[in-house]
Short mmCIF file of C-alpha atoms and ligand atoms in Angstrom, two decimals:
data_model
loop_
_atom_site.label_atom_id
_atom_site.label_comp_id
_atom_site.label_asym_id
_atom_site.label_seq_id
_atom_site.Cartn_x
_atom_site.Cartn_y
_atom_site.Cartn_z
CA MET A 1 -19.37 22.90 -14.31
CA LYS A 2 -16.11 24.52 -13.18
CA VAL A 3 -13.51 22.06 -11.85
CA SER A 4 -10.34 23.35 -10.05
CA GLU A 5 -7.21 23.37 -11.86
CA ARG A 6 -5.57 21.40 -9.02
CA ILE A 7 -8.12 18.61 -9.36
CA GLN A 8 -8.06 18.65 -13.36
CA ARG A 9 -4.13 18.32 -13.07
CA MET A 10 -4.66 15.27 -10.71
CA LYS A 11 -4.53 11.82 -12.12
CA GLU A 12 -7.22 9.28 -11.20
CA SER A 13 -6.09 6.04 -9.28
CA SER A 14 -4.96 3.51 -11.95
CA THR A 15 -5.41 0.68 -9.57
CA LEU A 16 -9.15 1.72 -8.99
CA ALA A 17 -9.57 2.41 -12.74
CA VAL A 18 -8.33 -1.34 -13.66
CA ALA A 19 -10.71 -2.66 -10.96
CA ALA A 20 -13.71 -0.66 -12.48
CA ARG A 21 -12.76 -1.73 -15.90
CA ALA A 22 -12.54 -5.31 -14.93
CA ALA A 23 -15.88 -5.23 -13.23
CA ALA A 24 -17.54 -3.62 -16.22
CA LEU A 25 -16.10 -6.28 -18.66
CA LYS A 26 -17.34 -9.09 -16.03
CA LYS A 27 -20.85 -7.51 -15.95
CA GLU A 28 -20.84 -7.85 -19.84
CA GLY A 29 -20.35 -11.53 -19.49
CA ALA A 30 -16.60 -11.86 -19.88
CA ASP A 31 -14.86 -14.53 -17.62
CA VAL A 32 -12.26 -11.81 -16.36
CA VAL A 33 -9.40 -12.97 -14.05
CA ALA A 34 -8.91 -9.90 -11.66
CA PHE A 35 -5.21 -9.51 -10.70
CA GLY A 36 -5.82 -5.74 -10.33
CA THR A 37 -6.72 -4.34 -7.01
CA GLY A 38 -4.62 -5.13 -4.07
CA GLU A 39 -7.59 -6.67 -1.77
CA PRO A 40 -7.51 -9.79 0.28
CA ASP A 41 -10.07 -12.24 -1.01
CA PHE A 42 -10.62 -13.57 2.53
CA ASP A 43 -13.47 -12.31 4.63
CA THR A 44 -13.11 -10.30 7.75
CA PRO A 45 -12.59 -12.64 10.88
CA SER A 46 -16.15 -13.12 12.55
CA ASN A 47 -15.05 -12.08 15.97
CA ILE A 48 -14.37 -8.61 14.45
CA LYS A 49 -17.68 -8.48 12.64
CA GLU A 50 -19.49 -9.41 15.62
CA ALA A 51 -18.01 -6.59 17.70
CA ALA A 52 -19.14 -4.12 15.25
CA GLU A 53 -22.64 -5.74 15.04
CA ARG A 54 -23.06 -5.67 18.91
CA ALA A 55 -21.91 -2.05 19.01
CA LEU A 56 -24.43 -1.15 16.30
CA GLN A 57 -27.39 -2.92 18.11
CA ALA A 58 -26.32 -1.24 21.31
CA GLY A 59 -26.83 1.97 19.80
CA GLN A 60 -23.27 3.25 19.19
CA THR A 61 -24.63 5.38 16.28
CA LYS A 62 -23.51 8.95 17.33
CA TYR A 63 -20.59 11.10 16.88
CA VAL A 64 -17.57 10.16 18.95
CA SER A 65 -14.25 12.01 19.37
CA THR A 66 -12.80 13.01 15.96
CA PRO A 67 -9.68 10.83 16.10
CA GLY A 68 -11.63 7.91 17.67
CA THR A 69 -12.83 6.69 21.27
CA VAL A 70 -10.25 6.53 24.17
CA GLU A 71 -10.49 2.71 23.99
CA ALA A 72 -9.81 2.37 20.14
CA ARG A 73 -6.87 4.90 20.29
CA ALA A 74 -5.49 3.11 23.38
CA ALA A 75 -5.68 -0.27 21.48
CA VAL A 76 -3.83 1.08 18.55
CA ALA A 77 -1.22 2.70 20.83
CA ALA A 78 -0.91 -0.58 22.69
CA LYS A 79 -0.39 -2.52 19.55
CA LEU A 80 2.15 -0.02 18.08
CA HIS A 81 3.93 -0.08 21.45
CA GLY A 82 3.85 -3.91 22.06
CA GLU A 83 4.31 -5.20 18.63
CA ASN A 84 6.32 -2.45 16.80
CA GLY A 85 8.42 -1.05 19.60
CA ILE A 86 7.01 2.45 18.93
CA ALA A 87 6.87 4.94 21.90
CA CYS A 88 3.18 5.76 21.24
CA LYS A 89 0.60 7.10 23.70
CA PRO A 90 -3.31 7.29 22.80
CA GLU A 91 -3.07 11.01 22.00
CA HIS A 92 -0.44 10.39 19.31
CA VAL A 93 -3.06 8.31 17.39
CA ALA A 94 -5.68 9.15 14.93
CA ILE A 95 -8.00 6.69 13.33
CA THR A 96 -9.03 7.51 9.88
CA ALA A 97 -11.12 6.34 6.85
CA GLY A 98 -8.46 3.89 5.65
CA ALA A 99 -4.69 4.27 5.39
CA LYS A 100 -5.37 6.50 2.40
CA HIS A 101 -7.10 9.34 4.42
CA ALA A 102 -4.30 8.77 7.15
CA LEU A 103 -1.77 9.55 4.27
CA TYR A 104 -3.87 12.48 2.99
CA LEU A 105 -4.16 14.16 6.36
CA THR A 106 -0.52 13.53 7.00
CA LEU A 107 0.57 15.15 3.64
CA GLN A 108 -1.73 18.15 4.04
CA THR A 109 -0.58 18.77 7.65
CA LEU A 110 3.14 18.43 6.84
CA ILE A 111 3.69 19.99 3.39
CA ASP A 112 4.00 23.74 2.25
CA VAL A 113 3.91 24.70 -1.32
CA GLY A 114 7.41 23.96 -2.92
CA ASP A 115 8.53 21.35 -0.21
CA ASP A 116 10.37 18.50 -1.38
CA MET A 117 9.10 14.86 -0.65
CA VAL A 118 11.58 11.87 -1.62
CA LEU A 119 9.74 9.01 -2.74
CA PRO A 120 11.66 5.66 -3.25
CA THR A 121 9.89 4.13 -6.58
CA PRO A 122 8.25 2.04 -7.72
CA ALA A 123 5.75 3.15 -5.24
CA TRP A 124 2.07 2.98 -4.66
CA VAL A 125 0.05 5.11 -7.24
CA SER A 126 -1.46 7.50 -4.64
CA TYR A 127 1.59 8.99 -3.11
CA ARG A 128 2.39 11.23 -5.96
CA PRO A 129 -0.95 12.75 -6.69
CA LEU A 130 -1.59 13.30 -2.76
CA ILE A 131 1.89 14.86 -2.56
CA GLU A 132 1.42 17.34 -5.56
CA LEU A 133 -2.20 18.11 -4.14
CA ALA A 134 -0.63 19.29 -1.15
CA GLY A 135 1.61 21.58 -3.04
CA GLY A 136 4.86 19.27 -2.63
CA ARG A 137 7.43 18.44 -5.35
CA CYS A 138 7.77 14.56 -5.57
CA ILE A 139 11.45 13.61 -6.00
CA GLU A 140 11.72 10.07 -7.15
CA VAL A 141 14.44 7.67 -6.20
CA ALA A 142 14.55 4.74 -8.58
CA GLY A 143 14.88 1.35 -6.79
CA THR A 144 15.12 -0.38 -10.06
CA MET A 145 14.62 -4.20 -10.48
CA GLU A 146 18.24 -4.85 -10.94
CA GLN A 147 18.85 -3.60 -7.22
CA GLY A 148 15.93 -5.75 -6.05
CA PHE A 149 13.36 -2.80 -6.00
CA LYS A 150 15.30 -1.12 -3.13
CA VAL A 151 16.93 2.22 -3.06
CA THR A 152 20.52 2.36 -1.47
CA PRO A 153 21.62 4.87 1.30
CA ALA A 154 23.76 6.66 -1.23
CA GLN A 155 20.69 7.19 -3.63
CA LEU A 156 18.77 8.45 -0.71
CA ALA A 157 21.53 10.78 0.53
CA ALA A 158 21.93 12.03 -2.97
CA ALA A 159 18.18 12.93 -3.23
CA MET A 160 17.93 14.82 0.05
CA THR A 161 18.30 18.62 0.24
CA PRO A 162 17.50 21.27 2.73
CA ARG A 163 14.24 21.41 1.19
CA THR A 164 13.26 17.83 1.92
CA VAL A 165 10.48 17.67 4.37
CA ALA A 166 9.89 13.89 4.38
CA VAL A 167 10.67 10.59 2.84
CA ILE A 168 8.21 7.87 2.34
CA LEU A 169 9.11 4.36 3.07
CA ASN A 170 6.61 1.54 2.14
CA SER A 171 7.88 -1.86 3.29
CA PRO A 172 6.60 -4.25 2.46
CA SER A 173 5.93 -2.68 -0.77
CA ASN A 174 3.27 -2.04 -3.16
CA PRO A 175 3.77 -2.70 -6.03
CA CYS A 176 7.32 -4.44 -5.66
CA GLY A 177 6.19 -7.04 -3.18
CA ILE A 178 9.39 -6.80 -1.43
CA ALA A 179 10.36 -6.03 2.25
CA TYR A 180 13.48 -4.34 3.32
CA THR A 181 15.72 -5.84 5.95
CA GLU A 182 15.93 -4.44 9.43
CA ALA A 183 19.53 -3.52 8.58
CA GLU A 184 18.66 -1.87 5.36
CA ILE A 185 15.98 0.23 7.32
CA ARG A 186 18.24 1.28 9.87
CA GLU A 187 20.87 2.52 7.11
CA LEU A 188 18.22 4.58 5.38
CA CYS A 189 17.21 6.09 8.64
CA GLU A 190 20.79 7.04 9.35
CA VAL A 191 20.82 9.10 6.20
CA ILE A 192 17.45 10.79 7.29
CA ALA A 193 18.72 11.48 10.81
CA ALA A 194 21.55 13.64 9.28
CA HIS A 195 18.62 16.02 7.86
CA PRO A 196 17.38 17.51 11.11
CA ARG A 197 14.16 18.90 8.99
CA ALA A 198 13.21 15.70 7.39
CA VAL A 199 10.70 13.27 8.74
CA LEU A 200 10.12 9.66 7.68
CA ILE A 201 6.44 8.59 6.70
CA SER A 202 6.50 4.83 7.18
CA ASP A 203 3.56 3.04 5.57
CA GLU A 204 3.39 -0.24 7.27
CA ILE A 205 0.05 -1.30 5.62
CA TYR A 206 1.51 -4.73 4.64
CA GLU A 207 3.37 -5.56 7.77
CA LYS A 208 1.61 -8.61 8.52
CA LEU A 209 2.42 -9.94 5.20
CA VAL A 210 6.01 -10.77 5.30
CA TYR A 211 7.39 -14.15 4.15
CA PRO A 212 10.39 -15.76 5.88
CA GLU A 213 9.35 -18.96 4.03
CA VAL A 214 10.92 -17.02 1.10
CA ASP A 215 13.72 -15.12 2.86
CA PRO A 216 14.47 -17.12 6.17
CA GLY A 217 14.70 -14.82 9.18
CA LEU A 218 12.89 -11.90 7.36
CA ARG A 219 10.62 -10.08 9.72
CA HIS A 220 8.79 -6.70 9.68
CA PHE A 221 10.65 -3.69 11.25
CA SER A 222 9.30 -0.40 12.25
CA PRO A 223 11.72 2.59 11.75
CA GLY A 224 9.75 4.44 14.46
CA SER A 225 11.13 1.98 16.96
CA ILE A 226 14.70 3.49 16.35
CA PRO A 227 15.37 5.98 19.34
CA ALA A 228 16.89 8.76 16.95
CA MET A 229 13.71 8.51 14.68
CA ALA A 230 11.06 8.07 17.41
CA GLU A 231 10.23 11.77 17.20
CA ARG A 232 10.59 12.11 13.49
CA THR A 233 8.64 9.09 11.98
CA ILE A 234 4.94 9.14 11.29
CA THR A 235 3.63 5.61 11.10
CA LEU A 236 0.74 4.82 8.84
CA ASN A 237 -1.15 1.76 8.83
CA GLY A 238 -4.69 0.19 8.92
CA LEU A 239 -6.86 -2.94 9.18
CA SER A 240 -7.60 -3.24 5.44
CA LYS A 241 -4.89 -5.91 4.55
CA ALA A 242 -3.91 -7.68 7.85
CA PHE A 243 -7.49 -8.24 8.75
CA ALA A 244 -9.16 -8.45 5.32
CA MET A 245 -11.16 -5.27 5.95
CA THR A 246 -10.76 -3.17 2.91
CA GLY A 247 -14.42 -2.29 2.69
CA TRP A 248 -14.62 -1.07 6.26
CA ARG A 249 -12.28 1.75 5.47
CA ILE A 250 -10.24 1.80 8.72
CA GLY A 251 -6.71 3.21 8.85
CA TYR A 252 -4.52 4.93 11.40
CA VAL A 253 -1.68 7.38 11.92
CA CYS A 254 0.72 7.77 14.71
CA ALA A 255 2.93 10.92 15.11
CA PRO A 256 4.63 11.09 18.57
CA GLY A 257 7.10 13.89 17.69
CA GLY A 258 6.74 17.58 18.94
CA ASN A 259 5.00 17.06 22.04
CA GLY A 260 2.03 15.97 19.91
CA THR A 261 1.48 19.18 18.11
CA PHE A 262 1.63 17.53 14.71
CA MET A 263 -1.14 15.19 15.81
CA GLN A 264 -3.15 17.99 17.26
CA GLU A 265 -2.95 19.96 13.87
CA LEU A 266 -3.66 16.80 11.95
CA ILE A 267 -6.80 16.22 13.98
CA LYS A 268 -7.81 19.81 13.47
CA LEU A 269 -8.00 18.98 9.61
CA GLN A 270 -9.76 15.72 10.38
CA GLY A 271 -12.35 17.59 12.38
CA GLN A 272 -13.16 19.89 9.37
CA MET A 273 -13.07 17.03 6.96
CA THR A 274 -14.70 13.87 8.04
CA ASN A 275 -15.10 13.71 11.92
CA ASN A 276 -14.81 10.37 13.29
CA ILE A 277 -15.05 7.08 11.23
CA PRO A 278 -18.23 5.10 12.08
CA ALA A 279 -18.79 4.95 15.97
CA PHE A 280 -19.89 1.36 15.97
CA PHE A 281 -16.44 0.39 14.28
CA MET A 282 -14.49 1.46 17.46
CA PRO A 283 -15.10 -1.79 19.53
CA ALA A 284 -14.32 -3.76 16.32
CA ILE A 285 -10.82 -1.93 16.18
CA VAL A 286 -10.20 -2.94 19.79
CA GLU A 287 -11.34 -6.65 19.03
CA ALA A 288 -9.07 -6.55 15.85
CA PHE A 289 -5.97 -6.03 18.15
CA SER A 290 -7.09 -8.67 20.69
CA SER A 291 -5.34 -12.03 20.80
CA ARG A 292 -8.43 -13.56 19.50
CA SER A 293 -7.85 -12.39 15.82
CA ALA A 294 -3.98 -13.24 15.98
CA PRO A 295 -4.35 -16.99 14.66
CA GLN A 296 -6.55 -15.71 11.74
CA VAL A 297 -4.30 -13.13 10.64
CA GLU A 298 -1.54 -15.67 10.64
CA ALA A 299 -3.64 -18.25 8.64
CA MET A 300 -4.12 -15.67 6.00
CA ARG A 301 -0.23 -14.74 5.98
CA VAL A 302 0.40 -18.45 5.48
CA ALA A 303 -1.87 -18.62 2.58
CA PHE A 304 -0.41 -15.59 1.10
CA ALA A 305 3.24 -17.02 1.54
CA ARG A 306 1.96 -20.11 -0.41
CA ARG A 307 0.55 -18.09 -3.23
CA ALA A 308 3.79 -16.04 -3.49
CA ALA A 309 5.71 -18.95 -4.06
CA VAL A 310 3.31 -20.40 -6.78
CA VAL A 311 3.33 -16.86 -8.55
CA ALA A 312 6.99 -16.51 -8.37
CA GLU A 313 7.33 -19.92 -10.07
CA LEU A 314 4.61 -19.20 -12.60
CA VAL A 315 6.14 -15.72 -13.68
CA ARG A 316 9.81 -17.42 -13.63
CA ALA A 317 8.54 -19.77 -16.16
CA ILE A 318 7.43 -16.96 -18.66
CA PRO A 319 10.60 -16.43 -20.89
CA ARG A 320 9.70 -13.06 -21.89
CA PHE A 321 9.38 -11.69 -18.21
CA ARG A 322 11.92 -10.90 -15.72
CA SER A 323 11.29 -10.29 -12.07
CA VAL A 324 12.27 -10.19 -8.43
CA ARG A 325 10.78 -12.84 -5.99
CA PRO A 326 8.17 -11.43 -3.77
CA ASN A 327 8.95 -11.79 -0.06
CA GLY A 328 6.31 -9.45 1.23
CA ALA A 329 2.66 -8.08 0.45
CA PHE A 330 0.81 -9.69 -2.30
CA TYR A 331 2.25 -8.43 -5.65
CA SER A 332 4.57 -9.62 -8.23
CA PHE A 333 5.86 -6.82 -10.38
CA PRO A 334 7.55 -8.40 -13.58
CA SER A 335 9.07 -6.22 -16.36
CA ILE A 336 7.61 -6.82 -19.80
CA ALA A 337 10.18 -5.03 -21.61
CA ALA A 338 11.07 -8.11 -23.77
CA CYS A 339 7.62 -7.80 -25.16
CA LYS A 340 8.01 -4.25 -26.40
CA GLY A 341 7.80 -3.89 -30.17
CA LEU A 342 5.75 -7.10 -30.66
CA THR A 343 2.37 -7.44 -31.76
CA SER A 344 -0.65 -9.36 -29.95
CA PRO A 345 -2.75 -11.96 -31.56
CA GLY A 346 -5.52 -9.51 -31.76
CA GLY A 347 -3.11 -6.99 -33.68
CA ARG A 348 -2.31 -4.56 -30.84
CA ARG A 349 1.16 -3.29 -30.84
CA ILE A 350 2.94 -3.55 -27.46
CA GLU A 351 4.71 -0.18 -26.79
CA ASP A 352 4.97 -0.21 -23.00
CA ALA A 353 3.15 -1.90 -19.97
CA GLN A 354 0.03 0.12 -20.63
CA THR A 355 -0.42 -1.16 -24.27
CA PHE A 356 0.47 -4.75 -22.82
CA ALA A 357 -1.99 -4.57 -19.98
CA GLU A 358 -4.72 -3.28 -22.33
CA ALA A 359 -4.20 -6.05 -24.81
CA LEU A 360 -4.10 -8.69 -22.19
CA LEU A 361 -7.14 -7.53 -20.55
CA LEU A 362 -9.18 -7.36 -23.94
CA GLU A 363 -7.71 -10.41 -25.60
CA ALA A 364 -6.88 -12.70 -22.59
CA HIS A 365 -9.20 -11.37 -20.01
CA VAL A 366 -6.72 -10.90 -17.24
CA ALA A 367 -6.80 -7.68 -15.52
CA VAL A 368 -3.33 -6.27 -14.18
CA VAL A 369 -2.14 -2.88 -13.18
CA PRO A 370 0.28 -1.20 -15.87
CA GLY A 371 3.46 0.24 -13.95
CA GLY A 372 3.70 3.61 -15.36
CA ASP A 373 1.81 5.30 -12.48
CA PHE A 374 4.16 3.52 -10.02
CA GLY A 375 6.97 5.73 -11.07
CA ALA A 376 9.22 6.63 -14.03
CA CYS A 377 11.49 3.64 -13.49
CA ALA A 378 8.16 1.27 -13.64
CA ALA A 379 7.01 2.06 -17.08
CA ASP A 380 7.94 -1.45 -18.33
CA HIS A 381 6.33 -3.42 -15.43
CA ILE A 382 2.90 -5.01 -14.65
CA ARG A 383 1.63 -5.59 -11.13
CA ILE A 384 0.04 -8.93 -10.74
CA THR A 385 -1.83 -9.16 -7.39
CA PHE A 386 -1.98 -12.58 -5.87
CA ALA A 387 -4.63 -11.95 -3.32
CA THR A 388 -6.82 -14.70 -4.87
CA ASP A 389 -7.24 -18.45 -4.66
CA GLU A 390 -4.74 -20.74 -6.03
CA ALA A 391 -6.92 -22.06 -8.74
CA THR A 392 -7.82 -18.53 -10.11
CA LEU A 393 -4.05 -17.77 -9.74
CA ARG A 394 -3.15 -20.60 -11.84
CA LYS A 395 -5.93 -20.03 -14.33
CA GLY A 396 -4.89 -16.36 -14.66
CA MET A 397 -1.20 -17.02 -14.91
CA ALA A 398 -1.76 -19.71 -17.56
CA ARG A 399 -3.55 -17.11 -19.79
CA ILE A 400 -0.67 -14.61 -19.18
CA ALA A 401 1.77 -17.18 -20.45
CA GLU A 402 -0.12 -18.09 -23.28
CA PHE A 403 -0.69 -14.53 -24.42
CA THR A 404 2.97 -13.56 -23.87
CA ALA A 405 4.08 -16.66 -25.89
CA ALA A 406 1.81 -15.80 -28.67
CA LEU A 407 3.21 -12.20 -29.18
CA ARG A 408 4.92 -11.88 -32.43
N1 PMP B 501 -0.74 2.28 1.46
C1 PMP B 501 -0.33 1.34 0.40
C2 PMP B 501 0.84 1.06 0.13
C3 PMP B 501 -1.43 0.46 -0.11
O1 PMP B 501 -1.21 -0.28 -1.01
C4 PMP B 501 -2.85 1.10 0.18
C5 PMP B 501 -3.88 0.36 -0.71
N2 PMP B 501 -4.85 -0.32 -0.06
C6 PMP B 501 -2.98 1.93 1.32
C7 PMP B 501 -2.01 2.60 1.78
C8 PMP B 501 -4.34 2.38 1.48
O2 PMP B 501 -5.21 1.38 2.14
P1 PMP B 501 -6.41 1.58 2.83
O3 PMP B 501 -7.13 3.06 2.58
O4 PMP B 501 -7.49 0.55 2.48
O5 PMP B 501 -6.27 1.62 4.30
N1 LIG B 502 -4.01 -0.04 -2.47
C1 LIG B 502 -4.65 -1.21 -3.26
C2 LIG B 502 -4.18 -1.44 -4.70
O1 LIG B 502 -3.00 -0.81 -4.84
C3 LIG B 502 -6.10 -0.88 -3.20
C4 LIG B 502 -6.48 0.12 -4.36
C5 LIG B 502 -5.99 1.43 -4.04
O2 LIG B 502 -6.36 2.14 -2.96
O3 LIG B 502 -5.17 1.93 -4.73
O4 LIG B 502 -4.58 -1.95 -5.49
#
């Protein structure tokens, strides 16, 4: 059967591919430690589940307004206003099938063929394929490990041209596990503000996972709260990470600019594509943003902060790895460059992160994501997800240490 050229050209999601591979090996009976997918191991807080159950039983099973109910959009807007300082009204919000769908809708609504999108890398694997699917050119700006996985204002300024329609910022970052400081974000925004045509897409899906335990005083900062950026920032977020709700597929996008025109056009696309996400999730969204969930969100954050410390120590103890200490999200992104050219106990030659991850999975039964699809500057890195309990974390890290030490 025919397949369009643009879909043939598109890469599959390597994070999901690693997850599928690990699951298949597990099914065959292998004791695989999965450090692949970025997905909290916790269950969704019960008050949120109960809100959805009640709505389902009460018959909230019909179509609702495409971008979500008035109540759910108001809850998102109130959250963005109260917690993030973004001047957002309910009509600036669309609730989507995960933040991934919010990103897709945003890029399709924003990009014309040949437009430039500036992407600080290493960056999540789905940005480039979705930019290119929309017809955009992805301009990578390398935030290398040596510079703490952060791009500088000078680098950003050099990458921006009159053709630049947007910059994507993801802080805290997947795959780097680092958060920019407020001062750093303000400096980057000054560069963007000098280009009147460019908007900032701020992917804040990991906002609740910031660790002042690692960097005292560190806190999440939303660029959409800067007055000069208020009309030029599209904020993406969702419930997947903060509330351990990956399987529910609930994301949202907020675009206050242009008298709401951008959002109206985005909702037009959503209406032709998916309509609303499940109607009985709407009260669960309202519940998630209520004060009842906050202690549970904080308890998960504290657990992730502890794991971040454990993984940082275990990664540092591997002589052939070099890394930056994570202070956000649930990823460590060490360089395996010192392993290149060596051979594994099973006879596999390590050429890059791809061959390293392949040998590690087959010989040591630990799944990690190779860095290549996170950007050109990430080809020698692997992503270790620490969204798993401490015992599993220690078991997997011990295997990685042993495998890495045995390379000859
Ligand atoms: N942005 C980033 C940076 C991510 O890591 C992910 C992965 N889940 C998403 C967006 C999408 O999340 P979801 O679709 O589950 O809301
Ligand atoms: N974002 C998570 C990850 O990077 C989930 C999988 C995906 O959607 O990419 O692992």
